[in-house]
Amino acid sequence: MNRILCERESDVVETLRRGSFSDELRGHVRSCSICTETQVVAEMLLQTASLLRVEHEPSAAGLVWRLAQVRKNEIALKRATRPLIVMRAMSAVYVVFSAAWLLHYFWRSGSMESISGWNGFLDETAWFGVAIAVLAMAIGAWYLLRDGGHSVEGIPST
Amino acid sequence: MDESFSVAGTLSLVDKEATAMDEQEFRALHDATARPILAYLLGVMGRRDVAEDVLQETYCRFLVRQPAPMDANETRRYLFRIATNLLRDRWRKGDDEPWQEVSEGWFSVDVDTQMDVRAAMRALKPRERELLWLAYVEGMNHAEIAAATGLSALSVRMLLFRARRKAAGLLLAERSTR
């Protein structure tokens, strides 16, 4: 059965990474197909890696730091405005329900005559007031969120 | 060649407390780890533009997440893990064709070695390049590679064996035809 591991493989890799082969290890590599393969591949990769590390300069740490700070601020702002988004959704629900309730009321009162005559409507005046208040809240919440959205967009990208 | 000692020195400050890193600490971390990670990304991708994007994104994610304090080696492995995941995300989305091209100056050792390495790297799958790089350049053991790649240690062992055999076959075949 073919072996897939040799317990000296890690020694070969470590030696290639850090130092020179002992005679004993060199002898083992000559007699072990796994360690021979490991040596060939690891040498090629280590040579490539050392060239790449010398030849390619990473971006400046300061630039990466500033990018991360901008990203952090954006995330913090999104978190802070999340309750307002929930409020806006709730306001929309209130408006829809209020509108439905009003339509339902007029439908049940017989016809649009009730609007012109205000017959029976006074009993419901308080409810109508509530609906108006909710509408005002909805408009207010929308305005606030629109303002918040502009603030997020105003953050420079770099 | 071994950078873990310098990393250990400069990153002991990461262990201070669970608060966010300041810019000075980040610079020390970046100086100690950016080159090896960029080399890894270039080695696996073969494209500088993609490698630089992924490197920046790796550090941004690290800073935004603010992981619990860890020692220098853990931090280094954590960064490799983020970079590896980002590479995989890009391949899944089909953003990049790995190893479409190789930048100039890549293999400036000698022409024969150049051909060997090009042929071997092109023939390997991205996952195979990842595993071989982490094992032989970064010196990670199977458990550490498993943590960085999201594979099981058993899968790492098998895949690494196949990748090594394939790469060695390609390199030795190239040499014997010269």
mmCIF file of C-alpha atoms in Angstrom, chain A residues 2-5 9 13-14 16-18 33-34 37-38 40-69 71-72 75, chain B residues 1-3 21-23 26-27 30 34-36 38-39 42 48 55-57 59-60 63-64 66 105-109 113 117 132-133 135-139 142 157-158 161 164-165 167-168 171:
data_model
loop_
_atom_site.group_PDB
_atom_site.id
_atom_site.type_symbol
_atom_site.label_atom_id
_atom_site.label_comp_id
_atom_site.label_asym_id
_atom_site.label_seq_id
_atom_site.Cartn_x
_atom_site.Cartn_y
_atom_site.Cartn_z
ATOM 1 C CA ASN A 2 1.270 3.473 -0.876
ATOM 2 C CA ARG A 3 2.117 5.687 2.059
ATOM 3 C CA ILE A 4 0.729 9.203 2.023
ATOM 4 C CA LEU A 5 2.626 10.531 5.033
ATOM 5 C CA GLU A 9 8.106 15.434 6.291
ATOM 6 C CA VAL A 13 9.943 21.487 5.554
ATOM 7 C CA GLU A 14 11.301 23.107 8.713
ATOM 8 C CA LEU A 16 14.155 24.098 4.211
ATOM 9 C CA ARG A 17 12.500 27.068 5.896
ATOM 10 C CA ARG A 18 15.097 27.654 8.591
ATOM 11 C CA SER A 33 9.796 9.191 -1.980
ATOM 12 C CA ILE A 34 7.441 11.331 0.085
ATOM 13 C CA GLU A 37 8.554 15.108 -3.367
ATOM 14 C CA THR A 38 8.185 17.403 -0.375
ATOM 15 C CA VAL A 40 11.130 19.456 -4.608
ATOM 16 C CA VAL A 41 7.803 21.226 -4.090
ATOM 17 C CA ALA A 42 8.735 23.105 -0.918
ATOM 18 C CA GLU A 43 11.974 24.408 -2.466
ATOM 19 C CA MET A 44 10.079 25.738 -5.473
ATOM 20 C CA LEU A 45 7.441 27.416 -3.309
ATOM 21 C CA LEU A 46 9.914 28.896 -0.830
ATOM 22 C CA GLN A 47 11.996 30.322 -3.643
ATOM 23 C CA THR A 48 8.885 31.819 -5.229
ATOM 24 C CA ALA A 49 7.706 33.200 -1.868
ATOM 25 C CA SER A 50 11.001 34.889 -1.073
ATOM 26 C CA LEU A 51 10.997 36.579 -4.493
ATOM 27 C CA LEU A 52 7.428 37.743 -4.109
ATOM 28 C CA ARG A 53 8.073 39.145 -0.643
ATOM 29 C CA VAL A 54 10.997 41.188 -1.921
ATOM 30 C CA GLU A 55 9.500 42.345 -5.206
ATOM 31 C CA HIS A 56 5.991 43.312 -4.135
ATOM 32 C CA GLU A 57 5.261 46.116 -1.711
ATOM 33 C CA PRO A 58 1.923 45.962 0.125
ATOM 34 C CA SER A 59 -0.291 49.058 0.466
ATOM 35 C CA ALA A 60 0.647 51.467 3.250
ATOM 36 C CA ALA A 61 -0.679 50.557 6.697
ATOM 37 C CA GLY A 62 -2.038 54.083 7.165
ATOM 38 C CA LEU A 63 -4.239 53.820 4.093
ATOM 39 C CA VAL A 64 -5.664 50.491 5.220
ATOM 40 C CA TRP A 65 -6.247 51.916 8.714
ATOM 41 C CA ARG A 66 -8.200 54.899 7.319
ATOM 42 C CA LEU A 67 -10.298 52.641 5.076
ATOM 43 C CA ALA A 68 -11.158 50.467 8.052
ATOM 44 C CA GLN A 69 -12.113 53.524 10.142
ATOM 45 C CA ARG A 71 -15.997 51.295 7.186
ATOM 46 C CA LYS A 72 -16.419 51.182 10.969
ATOM 47 C CA ILE A 75 -21.419 50.352 10.160
ATOM 48 C CA MET B 1 13.161 33.888 6.524
ATOM 49 C CA ASP B 2 11.297 33.196 9.719
ATOM 50 C CA GLU B 3 9.100 36.173 10.512
ATOM 51 C CA MET B 21 -6.433 48.150 18.381
ATOM 52 C CA ASP B 22 -4.985 51.647 17.961
ATOM 53 C CA GLU B 23 -3.228 52.830 14.822
ATOM 54 C CA PHE B 26 -2.128 48.110 13.714
ATOM 55 C CA ARG B 27 0.953 49.422 11.929
ATOM 56 C CA HIS B 30 0.619 45.207 9.266
ATOM 57 C CA ALA B 34 1.403 42.129 5.107
ATOM 58 C CA ARG B 35 4.288 40.852 2.975
ATOM 59 C CA PRO B 36 3.758 37.149 3.711
ATOM 60 C CA LEU B 38 0.522 39.411 -0.122
ATOM 61 C CA ALA B 39 3.009 36.777 -1.286
ATOM 62 C CA LEU B 42 0.035 36.374 -5.360
ATOM 63 C CA ARG B 48 -1.326 41.591 -8.359
ATOM 64 C CA LEU B 55 -5.058 42.093 1.188
ATOM 65 C CA GLN B 56 -6.721 45.441 1.964
ATOM 66 C CA GLU B 57 -10.061 43.783 2.535
ATOM 67 C CA TYR B 59 -7.124 43.953 7.178
ATOM 68 C CA CYS B 60 -10.338 45.991 6.972
ATOM 69 C CA LEU B 63 -10.179 45.757 12.207
ATOM 70 C CA VAL B 64 -13.945 45.954 11.849
ATOM 71 C CA GLN B 66 -12.094 43.377 16.425
ATOM 72 C CA GLY B 105 9.450 39.854 -12.554
ATOM 73 C CA TRP B 106 7.717 36.963 -10.892
ATOM 74 C CA PHE B 107 10.152 34.239 -11.682
ATOM 75 C CA SER B 108 13.372 36.032 -12.270
ATOM 76 C CA VAL B 109 15.650 33.270 -11.013
ATOM 77 C CA THR B 113 13.227 27.459 -13.108
ATOM 78 C CA VAL B 117 7.270 27.028 -11.749
ATOM 79 C CA LEU B 132 0.836 23.653 -0.587
ATOM 80 C CA TRP B 133 1.591 27.286 0.224
ATOM 81 C CA ALA B 135 1.993 23.856 4.453
ATOM 82 C CA TYR B 136 5.387 24.555 2.964
ATOM 83 C CA VAL B 137 5.803 28.333 2.984
ATOM 84 C CA GLU B 138 3.856 29.175 6.125
ATOM 85 C CA GLY B 139 4.796 25.912 7.830
ATOM 86 C CA HIS B 142 -2.767 19.930 9.110
ATOM 87 C CA ARG B 157 -4.104 15.348 4.649
ATOM 88 C CA MET B 158 -5.504 13.679 1.531
ATOM 89 C CA PHE B 161 -0.836 14.465 -0.488
ATOM 90 C CA ARG B 164 2.214 17.484 -3.513
ATOM 91 C CA ARG B 165 2.353 14.432 -5.753
ATOM 92 C CA ALA B 167 3.265 19.320 -8.228
ATOM 93 C CA ALA B 168 6.312 17.124 -7.748
ATOM 94 C CA LEU B 171 8.391 19.728 -11.620
#
